[in-house]
PDB file of C-alpha atoms in Angstrom:
ATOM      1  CA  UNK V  28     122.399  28.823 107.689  1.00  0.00           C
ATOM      2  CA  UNK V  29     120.635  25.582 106.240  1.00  0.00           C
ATOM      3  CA  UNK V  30     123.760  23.908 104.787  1.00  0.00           C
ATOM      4  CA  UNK V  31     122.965  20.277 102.762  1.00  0.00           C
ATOM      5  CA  UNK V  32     125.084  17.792 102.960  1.00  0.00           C
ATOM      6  CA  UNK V  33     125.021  14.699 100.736  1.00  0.00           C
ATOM      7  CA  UNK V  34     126.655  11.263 101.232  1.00  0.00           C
ATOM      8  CA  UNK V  35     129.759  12.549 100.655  1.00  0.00           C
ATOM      9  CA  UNK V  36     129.678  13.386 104.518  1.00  0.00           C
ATOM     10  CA  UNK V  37     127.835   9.758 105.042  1.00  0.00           C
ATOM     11  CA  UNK V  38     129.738   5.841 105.467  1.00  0.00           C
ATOM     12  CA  UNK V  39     127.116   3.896 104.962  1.00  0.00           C
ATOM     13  CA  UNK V  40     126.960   0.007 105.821  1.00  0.00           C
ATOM     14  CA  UNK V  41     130.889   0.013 105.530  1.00  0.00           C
ATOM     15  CA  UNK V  42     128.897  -0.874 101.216  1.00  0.00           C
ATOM     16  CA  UNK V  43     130.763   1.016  98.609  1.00  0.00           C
ATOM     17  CA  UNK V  44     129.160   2.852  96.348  1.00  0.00           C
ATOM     18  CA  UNK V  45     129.397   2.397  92.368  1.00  0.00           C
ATOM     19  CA  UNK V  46     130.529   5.920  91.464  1.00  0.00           C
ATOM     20  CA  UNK V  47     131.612   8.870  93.522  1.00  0.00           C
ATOM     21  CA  UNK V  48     129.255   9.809  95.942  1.00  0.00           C
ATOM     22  CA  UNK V  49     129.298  13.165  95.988  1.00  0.00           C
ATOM     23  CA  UNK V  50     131.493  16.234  95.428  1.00  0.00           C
ATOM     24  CA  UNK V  51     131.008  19.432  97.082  1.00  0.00           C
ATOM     25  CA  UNK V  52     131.388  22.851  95.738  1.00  0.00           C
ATOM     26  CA  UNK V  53     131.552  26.154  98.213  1.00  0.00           C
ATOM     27  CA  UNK V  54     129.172  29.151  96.998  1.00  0.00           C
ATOM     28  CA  UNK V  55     129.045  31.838  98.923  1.00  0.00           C
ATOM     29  CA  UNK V  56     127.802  30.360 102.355  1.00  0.00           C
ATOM     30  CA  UNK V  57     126.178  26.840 101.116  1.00  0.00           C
ATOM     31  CA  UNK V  58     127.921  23.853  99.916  1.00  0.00           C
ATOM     32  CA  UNK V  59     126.236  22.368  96.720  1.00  0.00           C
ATOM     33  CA  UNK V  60     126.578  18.736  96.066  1.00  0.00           C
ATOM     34  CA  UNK V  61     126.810  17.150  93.026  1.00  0.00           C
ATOM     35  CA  UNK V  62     125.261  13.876  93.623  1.00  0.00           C
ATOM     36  CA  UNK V  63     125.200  11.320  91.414  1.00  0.00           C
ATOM     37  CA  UNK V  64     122.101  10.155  89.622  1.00  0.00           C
ATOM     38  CA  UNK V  65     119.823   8.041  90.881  1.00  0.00           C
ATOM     39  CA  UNK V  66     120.877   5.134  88.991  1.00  0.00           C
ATOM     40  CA  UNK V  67     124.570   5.099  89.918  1.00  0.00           C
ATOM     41  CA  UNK V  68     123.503   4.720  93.687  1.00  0.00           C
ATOM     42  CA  UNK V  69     122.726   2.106  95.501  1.00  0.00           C
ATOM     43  CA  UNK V  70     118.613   2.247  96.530  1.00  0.00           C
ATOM     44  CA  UNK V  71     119.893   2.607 100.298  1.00  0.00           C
ATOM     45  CA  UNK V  72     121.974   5.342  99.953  1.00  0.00           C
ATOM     46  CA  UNK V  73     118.915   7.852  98.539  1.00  0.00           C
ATOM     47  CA  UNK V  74     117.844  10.394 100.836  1.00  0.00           C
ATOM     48  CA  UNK V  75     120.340   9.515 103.732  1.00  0.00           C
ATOM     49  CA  UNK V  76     122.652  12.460 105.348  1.00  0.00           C
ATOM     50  CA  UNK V  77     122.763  15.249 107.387  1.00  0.00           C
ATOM     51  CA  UNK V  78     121.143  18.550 106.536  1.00  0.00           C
ATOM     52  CA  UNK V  79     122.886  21.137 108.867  1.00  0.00           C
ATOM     53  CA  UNK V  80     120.151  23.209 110.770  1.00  0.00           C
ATOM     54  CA  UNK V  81     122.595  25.201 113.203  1.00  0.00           C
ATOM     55  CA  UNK V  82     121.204  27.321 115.884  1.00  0.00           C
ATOM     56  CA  UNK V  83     117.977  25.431 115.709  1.00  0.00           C
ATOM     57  CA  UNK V  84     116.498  24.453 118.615  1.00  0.00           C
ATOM     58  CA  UNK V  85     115.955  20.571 119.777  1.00  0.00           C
ATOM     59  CA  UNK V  86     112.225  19.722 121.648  1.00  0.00           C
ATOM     60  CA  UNK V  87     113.201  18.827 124.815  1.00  0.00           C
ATOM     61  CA  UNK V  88     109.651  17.584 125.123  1.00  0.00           C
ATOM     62  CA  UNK V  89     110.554  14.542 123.687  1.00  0.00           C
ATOM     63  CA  UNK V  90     110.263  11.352 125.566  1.00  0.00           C
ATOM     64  CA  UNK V  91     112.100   7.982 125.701  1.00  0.00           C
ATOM     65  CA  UNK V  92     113.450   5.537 128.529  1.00  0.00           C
ATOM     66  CA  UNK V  93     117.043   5.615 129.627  1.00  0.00           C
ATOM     67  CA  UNK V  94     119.291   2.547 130.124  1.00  0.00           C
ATOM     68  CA  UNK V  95     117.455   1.056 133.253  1.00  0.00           C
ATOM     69  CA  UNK V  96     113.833   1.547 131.872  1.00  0.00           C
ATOM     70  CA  UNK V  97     113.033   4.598 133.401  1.00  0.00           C
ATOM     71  CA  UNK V  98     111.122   7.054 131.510  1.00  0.00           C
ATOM     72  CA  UNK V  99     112.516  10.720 130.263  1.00  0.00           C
ATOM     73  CA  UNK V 100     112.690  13.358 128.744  1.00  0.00           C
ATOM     74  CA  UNK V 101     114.959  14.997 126.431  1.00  0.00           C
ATOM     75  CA  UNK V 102     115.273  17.894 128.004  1.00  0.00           C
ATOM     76  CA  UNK V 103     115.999  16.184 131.619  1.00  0.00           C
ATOM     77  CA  UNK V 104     119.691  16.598 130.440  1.00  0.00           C
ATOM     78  CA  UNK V 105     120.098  19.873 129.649  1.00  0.00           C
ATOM     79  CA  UNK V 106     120.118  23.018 131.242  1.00  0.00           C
ATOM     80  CA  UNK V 107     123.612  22.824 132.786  1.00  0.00           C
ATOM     81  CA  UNK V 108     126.088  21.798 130.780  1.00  0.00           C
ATOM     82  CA  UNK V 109     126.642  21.594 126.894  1.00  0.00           C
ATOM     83  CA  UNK V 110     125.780  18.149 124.738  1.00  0.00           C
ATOM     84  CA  UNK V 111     127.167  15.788 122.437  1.00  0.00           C
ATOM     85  CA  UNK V 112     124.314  13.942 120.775  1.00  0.00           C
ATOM     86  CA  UNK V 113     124.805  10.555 118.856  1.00  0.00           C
ATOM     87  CA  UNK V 114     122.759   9.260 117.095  1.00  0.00           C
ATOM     88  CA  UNK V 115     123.017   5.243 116.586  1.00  0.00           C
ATOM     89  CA  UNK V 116     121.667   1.751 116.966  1.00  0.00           C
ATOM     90  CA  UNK V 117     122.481  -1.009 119.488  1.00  0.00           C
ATOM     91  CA  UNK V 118     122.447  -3.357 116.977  1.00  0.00           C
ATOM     92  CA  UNK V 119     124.933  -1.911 114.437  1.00  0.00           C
ATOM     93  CA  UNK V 120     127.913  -3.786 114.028  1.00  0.00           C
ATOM     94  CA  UNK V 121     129.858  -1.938 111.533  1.00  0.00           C
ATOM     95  CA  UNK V 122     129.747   2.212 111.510  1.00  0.00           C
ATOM     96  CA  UNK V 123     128.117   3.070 115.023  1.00  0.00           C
ATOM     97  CA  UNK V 124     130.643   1.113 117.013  1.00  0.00           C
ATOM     98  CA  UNK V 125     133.458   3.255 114.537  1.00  0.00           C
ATOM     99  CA  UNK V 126     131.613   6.318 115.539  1.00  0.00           C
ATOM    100  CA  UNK V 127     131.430   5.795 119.110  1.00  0.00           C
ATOM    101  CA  UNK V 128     135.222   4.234 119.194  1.00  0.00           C
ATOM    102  CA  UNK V 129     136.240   7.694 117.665  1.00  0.00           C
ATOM    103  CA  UNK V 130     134.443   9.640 120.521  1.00  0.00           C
ATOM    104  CA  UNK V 131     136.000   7.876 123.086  1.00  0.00           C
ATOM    105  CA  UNK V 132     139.368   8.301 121.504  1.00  0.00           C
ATOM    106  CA  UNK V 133     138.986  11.867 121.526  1.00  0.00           C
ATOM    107  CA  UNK V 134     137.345  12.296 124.784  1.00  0.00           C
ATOM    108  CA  UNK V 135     140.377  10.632 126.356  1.00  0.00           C
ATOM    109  CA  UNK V 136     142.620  13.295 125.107  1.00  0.00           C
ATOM    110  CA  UNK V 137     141.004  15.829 127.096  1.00  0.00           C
ATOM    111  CA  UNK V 138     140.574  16.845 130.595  1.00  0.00           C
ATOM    112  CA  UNK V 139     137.130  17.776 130.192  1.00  0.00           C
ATOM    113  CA  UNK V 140     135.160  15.119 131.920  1.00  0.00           C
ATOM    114  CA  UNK V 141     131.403  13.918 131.785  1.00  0.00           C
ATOM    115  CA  UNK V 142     128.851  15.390 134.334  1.00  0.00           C
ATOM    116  CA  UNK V 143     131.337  17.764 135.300  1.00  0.00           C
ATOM    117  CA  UNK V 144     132.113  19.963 132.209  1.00  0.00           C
ATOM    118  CA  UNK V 145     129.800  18.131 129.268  1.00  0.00           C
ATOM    119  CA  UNK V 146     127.243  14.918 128.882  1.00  0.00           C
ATOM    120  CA  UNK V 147     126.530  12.639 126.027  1.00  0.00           C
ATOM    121  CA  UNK V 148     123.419  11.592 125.336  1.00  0.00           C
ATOM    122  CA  UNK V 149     123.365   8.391 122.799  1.00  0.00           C
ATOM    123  CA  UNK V 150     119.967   8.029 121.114  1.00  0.00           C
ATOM    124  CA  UNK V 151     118.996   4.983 119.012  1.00  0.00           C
ATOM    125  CA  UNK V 152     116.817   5.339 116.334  1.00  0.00           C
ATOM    126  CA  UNK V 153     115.652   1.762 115.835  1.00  0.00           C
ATOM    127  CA  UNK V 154     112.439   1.932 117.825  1.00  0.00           C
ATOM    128  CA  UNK V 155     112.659  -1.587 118.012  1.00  0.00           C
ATOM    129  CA  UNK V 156     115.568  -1.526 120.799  1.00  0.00           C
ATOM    130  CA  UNK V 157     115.028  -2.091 124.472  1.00  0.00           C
ATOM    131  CA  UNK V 158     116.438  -0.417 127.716  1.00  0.00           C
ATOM    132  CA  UNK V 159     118.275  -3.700 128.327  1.00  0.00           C
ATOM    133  CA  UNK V 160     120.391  -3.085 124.855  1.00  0.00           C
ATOM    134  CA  UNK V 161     121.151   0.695 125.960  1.00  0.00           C
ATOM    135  CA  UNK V 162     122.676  -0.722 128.944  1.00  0.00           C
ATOM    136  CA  UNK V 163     124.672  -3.381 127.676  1.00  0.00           C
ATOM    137  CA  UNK V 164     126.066  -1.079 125.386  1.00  0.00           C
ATOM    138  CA  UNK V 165     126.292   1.672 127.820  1.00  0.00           C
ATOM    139  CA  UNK V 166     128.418  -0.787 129.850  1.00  0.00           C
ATOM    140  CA  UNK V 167     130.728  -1.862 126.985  1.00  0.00           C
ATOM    141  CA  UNK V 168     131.682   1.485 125.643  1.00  0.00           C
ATOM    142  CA  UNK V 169     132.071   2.901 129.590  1.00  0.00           C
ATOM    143  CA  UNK V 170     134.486  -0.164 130.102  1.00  0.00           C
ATOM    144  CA  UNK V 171     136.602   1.033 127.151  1.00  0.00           C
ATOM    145  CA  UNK V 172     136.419   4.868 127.922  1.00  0.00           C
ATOM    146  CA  UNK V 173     137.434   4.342 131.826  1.00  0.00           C
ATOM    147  CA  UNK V 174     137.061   7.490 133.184  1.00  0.00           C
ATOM    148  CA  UNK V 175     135.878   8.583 136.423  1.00  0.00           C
ATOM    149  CA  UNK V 176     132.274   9.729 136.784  1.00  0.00           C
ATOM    150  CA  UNK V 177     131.534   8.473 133.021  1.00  0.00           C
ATOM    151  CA  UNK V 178     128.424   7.065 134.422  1.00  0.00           C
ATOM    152  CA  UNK V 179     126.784   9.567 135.096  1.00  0.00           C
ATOM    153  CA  UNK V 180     127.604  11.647 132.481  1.00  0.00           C
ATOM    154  CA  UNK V 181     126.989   8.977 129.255  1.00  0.00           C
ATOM    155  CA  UNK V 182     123.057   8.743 128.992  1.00  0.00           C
ATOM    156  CA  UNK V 183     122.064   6.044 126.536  1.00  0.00           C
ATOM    157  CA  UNK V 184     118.172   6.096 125.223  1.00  0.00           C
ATOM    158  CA  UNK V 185     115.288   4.562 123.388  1.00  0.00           C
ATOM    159  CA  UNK V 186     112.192   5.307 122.284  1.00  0.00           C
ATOM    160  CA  UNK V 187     109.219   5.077 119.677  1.00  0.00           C
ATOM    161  CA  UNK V 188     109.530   6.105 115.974  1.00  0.00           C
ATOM    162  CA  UNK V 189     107.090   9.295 116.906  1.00  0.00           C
ATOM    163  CA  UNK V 190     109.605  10.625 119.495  1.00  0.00           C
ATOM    164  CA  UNK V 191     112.623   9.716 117.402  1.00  0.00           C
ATOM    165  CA  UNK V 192     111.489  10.805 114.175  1.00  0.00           C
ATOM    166  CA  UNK V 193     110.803  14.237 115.965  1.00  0.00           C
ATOM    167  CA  UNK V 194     114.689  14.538 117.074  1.00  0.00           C
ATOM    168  CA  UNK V 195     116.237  12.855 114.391  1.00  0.00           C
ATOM    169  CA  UNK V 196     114.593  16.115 111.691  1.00  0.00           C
ATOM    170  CA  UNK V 197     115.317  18.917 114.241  1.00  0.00           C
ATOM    171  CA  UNK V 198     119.306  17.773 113.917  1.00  0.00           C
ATOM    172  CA  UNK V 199     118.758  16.993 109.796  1.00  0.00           C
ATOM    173  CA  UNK V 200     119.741  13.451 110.762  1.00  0.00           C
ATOM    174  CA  UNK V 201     117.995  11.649 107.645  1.00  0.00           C
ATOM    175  CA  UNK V 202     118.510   7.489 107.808  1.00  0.00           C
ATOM    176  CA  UNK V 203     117.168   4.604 105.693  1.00  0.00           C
ATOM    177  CA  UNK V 204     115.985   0.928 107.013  1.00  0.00           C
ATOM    178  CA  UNK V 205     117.705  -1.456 103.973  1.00  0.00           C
ATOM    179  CA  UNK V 206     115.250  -4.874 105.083  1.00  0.00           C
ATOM    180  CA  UNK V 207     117.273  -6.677 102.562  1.00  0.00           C
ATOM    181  CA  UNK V 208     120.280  -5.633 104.775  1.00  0.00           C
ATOM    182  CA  UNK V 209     118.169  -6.218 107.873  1.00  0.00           C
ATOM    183  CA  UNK V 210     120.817  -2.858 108.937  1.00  0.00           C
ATOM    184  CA  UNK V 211     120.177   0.860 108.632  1.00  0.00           C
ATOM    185  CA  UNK V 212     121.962   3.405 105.976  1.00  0.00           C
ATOM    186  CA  UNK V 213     122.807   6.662 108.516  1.00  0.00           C
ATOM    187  CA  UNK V 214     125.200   9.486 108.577  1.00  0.00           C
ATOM    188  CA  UNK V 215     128.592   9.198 110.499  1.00  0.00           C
ATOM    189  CA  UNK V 216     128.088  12.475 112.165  1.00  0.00           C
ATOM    190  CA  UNK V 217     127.794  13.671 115.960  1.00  0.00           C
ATOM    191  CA  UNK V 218     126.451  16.873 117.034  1.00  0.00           C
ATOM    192  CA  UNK V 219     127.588  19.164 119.763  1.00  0.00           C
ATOM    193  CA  UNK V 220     124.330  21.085 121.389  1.00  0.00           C
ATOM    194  CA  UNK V 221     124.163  24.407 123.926  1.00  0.00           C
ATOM    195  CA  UNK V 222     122.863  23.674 127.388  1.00  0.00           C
ATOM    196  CA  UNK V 223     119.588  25.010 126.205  1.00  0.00           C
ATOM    197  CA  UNK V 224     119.367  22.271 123.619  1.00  0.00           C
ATOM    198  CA  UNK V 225     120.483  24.686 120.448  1.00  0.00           C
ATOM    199  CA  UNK V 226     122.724  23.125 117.471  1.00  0.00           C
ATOM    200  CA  UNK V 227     125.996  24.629 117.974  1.00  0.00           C
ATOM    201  CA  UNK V 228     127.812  22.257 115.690  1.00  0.00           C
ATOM    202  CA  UNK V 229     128.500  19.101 113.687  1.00  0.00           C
ATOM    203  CA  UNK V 230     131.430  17.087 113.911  1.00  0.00           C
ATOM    204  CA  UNK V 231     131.566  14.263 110.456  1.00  0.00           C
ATOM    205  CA  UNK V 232     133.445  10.995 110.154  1.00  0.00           C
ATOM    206  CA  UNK V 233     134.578   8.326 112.541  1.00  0.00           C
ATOM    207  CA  UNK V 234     137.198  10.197 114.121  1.00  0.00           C
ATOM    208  CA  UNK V 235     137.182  13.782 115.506  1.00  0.00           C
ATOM    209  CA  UNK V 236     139.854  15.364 116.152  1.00  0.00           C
ATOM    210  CA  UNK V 237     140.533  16.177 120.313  1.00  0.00           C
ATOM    211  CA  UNK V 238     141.340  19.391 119.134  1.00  0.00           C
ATOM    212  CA  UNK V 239     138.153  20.439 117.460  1.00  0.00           C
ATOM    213  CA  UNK V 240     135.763  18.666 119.692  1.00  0.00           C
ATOM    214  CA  UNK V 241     137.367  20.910 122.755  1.00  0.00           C
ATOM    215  CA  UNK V 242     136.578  24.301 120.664  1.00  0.00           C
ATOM    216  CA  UNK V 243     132.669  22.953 120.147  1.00  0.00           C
ATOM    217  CA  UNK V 244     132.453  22.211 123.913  1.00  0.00           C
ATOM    218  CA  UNK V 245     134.116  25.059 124.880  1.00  0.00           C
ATOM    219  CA  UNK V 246     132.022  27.643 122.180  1.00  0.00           C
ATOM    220  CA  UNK V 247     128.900  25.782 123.249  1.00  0.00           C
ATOM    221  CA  UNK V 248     128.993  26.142 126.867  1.00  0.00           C
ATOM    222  CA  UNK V 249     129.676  29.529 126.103  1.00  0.00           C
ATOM    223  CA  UNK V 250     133.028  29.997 127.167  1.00  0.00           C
ATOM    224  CA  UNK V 251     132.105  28.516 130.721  1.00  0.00           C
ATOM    225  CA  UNK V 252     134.550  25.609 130.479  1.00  0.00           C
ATOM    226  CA  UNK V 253     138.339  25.607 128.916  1.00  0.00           C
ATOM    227  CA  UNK V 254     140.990  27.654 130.109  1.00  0.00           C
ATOM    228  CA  UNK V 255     142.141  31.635 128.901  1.00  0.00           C
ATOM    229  CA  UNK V 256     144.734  29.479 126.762  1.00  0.00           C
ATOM    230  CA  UNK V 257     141.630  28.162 125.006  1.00  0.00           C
ATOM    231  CA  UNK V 258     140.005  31.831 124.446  1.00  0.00           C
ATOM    232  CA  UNK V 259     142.951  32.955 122.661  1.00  0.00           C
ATOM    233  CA  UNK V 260     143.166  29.793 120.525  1.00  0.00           C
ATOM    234  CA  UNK V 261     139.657  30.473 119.615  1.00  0.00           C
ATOM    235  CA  UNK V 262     140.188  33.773 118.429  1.00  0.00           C
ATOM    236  CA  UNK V 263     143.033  32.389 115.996  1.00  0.00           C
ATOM    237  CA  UNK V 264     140.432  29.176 115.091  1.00  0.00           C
ATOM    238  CA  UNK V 265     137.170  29.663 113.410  1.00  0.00           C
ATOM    239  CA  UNK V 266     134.490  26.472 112.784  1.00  0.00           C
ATOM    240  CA  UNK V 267     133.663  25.611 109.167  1.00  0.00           C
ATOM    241  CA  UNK V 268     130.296  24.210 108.534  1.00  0.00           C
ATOM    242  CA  UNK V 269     131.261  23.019 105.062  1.00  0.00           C
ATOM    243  CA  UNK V 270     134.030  21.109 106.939  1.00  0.00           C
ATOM    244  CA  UNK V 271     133.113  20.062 110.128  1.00  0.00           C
ATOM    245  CA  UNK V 272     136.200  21.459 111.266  1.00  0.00           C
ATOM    246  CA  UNK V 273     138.302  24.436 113.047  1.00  0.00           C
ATOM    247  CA  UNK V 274     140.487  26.245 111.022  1.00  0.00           C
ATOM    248  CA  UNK V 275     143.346  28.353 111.415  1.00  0.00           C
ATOM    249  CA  UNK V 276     142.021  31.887 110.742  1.00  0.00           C
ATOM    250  CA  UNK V 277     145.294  34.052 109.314  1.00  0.00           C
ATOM    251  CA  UNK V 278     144.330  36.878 109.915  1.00  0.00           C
ATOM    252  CA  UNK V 279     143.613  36.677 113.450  1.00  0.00           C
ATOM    253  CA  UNK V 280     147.134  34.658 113.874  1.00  0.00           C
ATOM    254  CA  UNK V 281     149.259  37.624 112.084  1.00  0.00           C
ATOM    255  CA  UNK V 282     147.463  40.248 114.552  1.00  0.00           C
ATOM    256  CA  UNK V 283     147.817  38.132 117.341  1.00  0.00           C
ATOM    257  CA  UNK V 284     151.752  37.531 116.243  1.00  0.00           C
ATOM    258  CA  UNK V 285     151.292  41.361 115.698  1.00  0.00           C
ATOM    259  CA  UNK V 286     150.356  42.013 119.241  1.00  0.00           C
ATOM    260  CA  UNK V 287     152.932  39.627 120.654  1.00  0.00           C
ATOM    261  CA  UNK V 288     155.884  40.865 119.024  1.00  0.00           C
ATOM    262  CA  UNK V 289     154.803  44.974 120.166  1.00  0.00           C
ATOM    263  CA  UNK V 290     154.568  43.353 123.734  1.00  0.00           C
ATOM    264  CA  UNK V 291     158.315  41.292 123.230  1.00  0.00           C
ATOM    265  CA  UNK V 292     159.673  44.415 121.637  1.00  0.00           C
ATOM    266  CA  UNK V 293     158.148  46.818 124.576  1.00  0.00           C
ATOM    267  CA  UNK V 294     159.033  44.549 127.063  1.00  0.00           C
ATOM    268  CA  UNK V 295     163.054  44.590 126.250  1.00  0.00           C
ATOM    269  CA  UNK V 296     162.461  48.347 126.191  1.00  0.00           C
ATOM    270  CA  UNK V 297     160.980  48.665 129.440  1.00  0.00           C
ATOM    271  CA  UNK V 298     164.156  46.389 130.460  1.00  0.00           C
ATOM    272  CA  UNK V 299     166.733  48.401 128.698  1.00  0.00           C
ATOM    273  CA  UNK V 300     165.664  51.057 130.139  1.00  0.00           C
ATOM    274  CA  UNK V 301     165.461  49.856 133.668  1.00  0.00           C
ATOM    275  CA  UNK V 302     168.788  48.639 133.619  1.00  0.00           C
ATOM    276  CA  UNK V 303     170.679  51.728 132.206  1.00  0.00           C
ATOM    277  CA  UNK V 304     170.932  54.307 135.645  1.00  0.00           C
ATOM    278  CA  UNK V 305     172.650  51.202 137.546  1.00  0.00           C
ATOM    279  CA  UNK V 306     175.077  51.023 134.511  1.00  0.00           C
ATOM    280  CA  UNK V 307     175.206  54.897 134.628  1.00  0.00           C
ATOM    281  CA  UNK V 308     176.152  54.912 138.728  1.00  0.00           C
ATOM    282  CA  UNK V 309     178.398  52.212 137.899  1.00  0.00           C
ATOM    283  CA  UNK V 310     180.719  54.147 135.888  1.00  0.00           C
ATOM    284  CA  UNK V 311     180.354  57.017 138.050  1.00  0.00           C
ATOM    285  CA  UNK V 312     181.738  55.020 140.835  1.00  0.00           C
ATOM    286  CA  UNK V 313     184.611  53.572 139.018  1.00  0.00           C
ATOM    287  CA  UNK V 314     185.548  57.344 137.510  1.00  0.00           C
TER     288      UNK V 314
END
């Protein structure tokens, strides 16, 4: 599925816009936009968003240099474990920082920990950063998170506009340089990726809940991580592209209530019937 989505999914610049940005409309599997002419948007906001391309696959060819200059490749951190990818600048001051505030605020509320059960991989996509940026802001944002092992686990990248341009369309990621602004218009989106670098799903806004980023890690690692609690969760929670989101499936939660209350019911049964010969001897006794 190819789903669009405009800049109703997108806070750009913290810059308000003139007139809604966009309103979307469900048919069938795709979500429509209606976005506003051209001439009720600002210039910067044109063509920026993210165009879902789920199940596509990333090029782990792709190289860039990780926080301490070395040089990498993409796919150097996959293959074991699934990904979140974000997709920022070093230099933002305003909706990157929001983003990456929001991950670490979810990421807290789970047990799940980087290089053990997931990685992040933070990609800027101002070819005019430096190594020495990634790891100033690798430092800040591992100071905040505080978690063991973090390290190791939170990879933070640059590159050229060849190698970034190539990453930033196999995710749909579409961003705008506003040179008035001297800032760039992006998305406020984070993706969650297989261990062999496919788009499992995409997570919008500047806060995700801990609840739905468990369910991508744990669907994307292929049900290696999380706990049988989490399996049966799943089965009542389904992702919604148009959304972003899990979503109680009801359904699935009236069979499952189904199922629990034959196994309740059977189980005082089983019980009743257990106890009744004692209370038959009993009275025997007693006559």
């Amino acid at each position: 599925m190819n789903t669009q989505f405009g800049l109703s999914a997108v806070l750009l610049l913290a810059m308000a816009a003139p007139a809604p940005l966009a309103f979307g409309q469900m048919k069938g599997d795709i979500v429509k936009w209606n976005i506003p002419p051209s001439s009720d948007r600002l210039p910067t906001l044109k063509n920026v968003g993210v165009d879902q391309k789920l199940d596509a696959q990333v090029p782990l060819n792709l190289e860039f240099r990780d926080e301490t200059g070395k040089a990498v490749r993409l796919g150097d951190y996959f293959g074991k474990r699934p990904i979140i990818l974000n997709l920022a600048y070093y230099g933002c001051t305003m909706l990157c920082g929001e983003v990456q505030s929001g991950i670490i605020g979810s990421l807290r509320a789970l047990q799940f920990n980087p290089s053990t059960d997931f990685d992040i991989v933070t990609v800027s996509f101002d070819p005019k950063e430096t190594p020495e940026q990634a790891a100033a802001k690798k430092k800040s944002l591992l100071q905040r998170y505080h978690r063991p092992g973090a390290e190791e686990g939170w990879h933070f990248l640059t590159g050229d506009q060849h190698n970034i341009e190539a990453l930033t369309k196999s995710v749909g990621f579409d961003y705008r340089y506003d040179p008035t602004l001297n800032q760039w218009a992006h998305a406020a989106a984070i993706m969650v990726l297989t261990p062999e670098g496919k788009i499992s799903k995409y997570f919008y806004g500047v806060e995700f809940a801990p609840k739905d980023l468990r369910f991508g890690l744990i669907e994307a690692s292929e049900n290696k991580i999380g706990t049988i609690v989490d399996q049966i969760l799943l089965y009542c929670y389904h992702y919604n592209p148009a959304t972003g989101k899990y979503g109680a499936v009801i359904m699935n939660v009236l069979r499952l209530a189904g199922v629990a209350t034959v196994l309740i019911l059977g189980g005082l049964v089983f019980i009743l019937f257990r106890r009744e010969p004692s209370y038959q001897t009993h009275a025997a006794r007693i006559g």
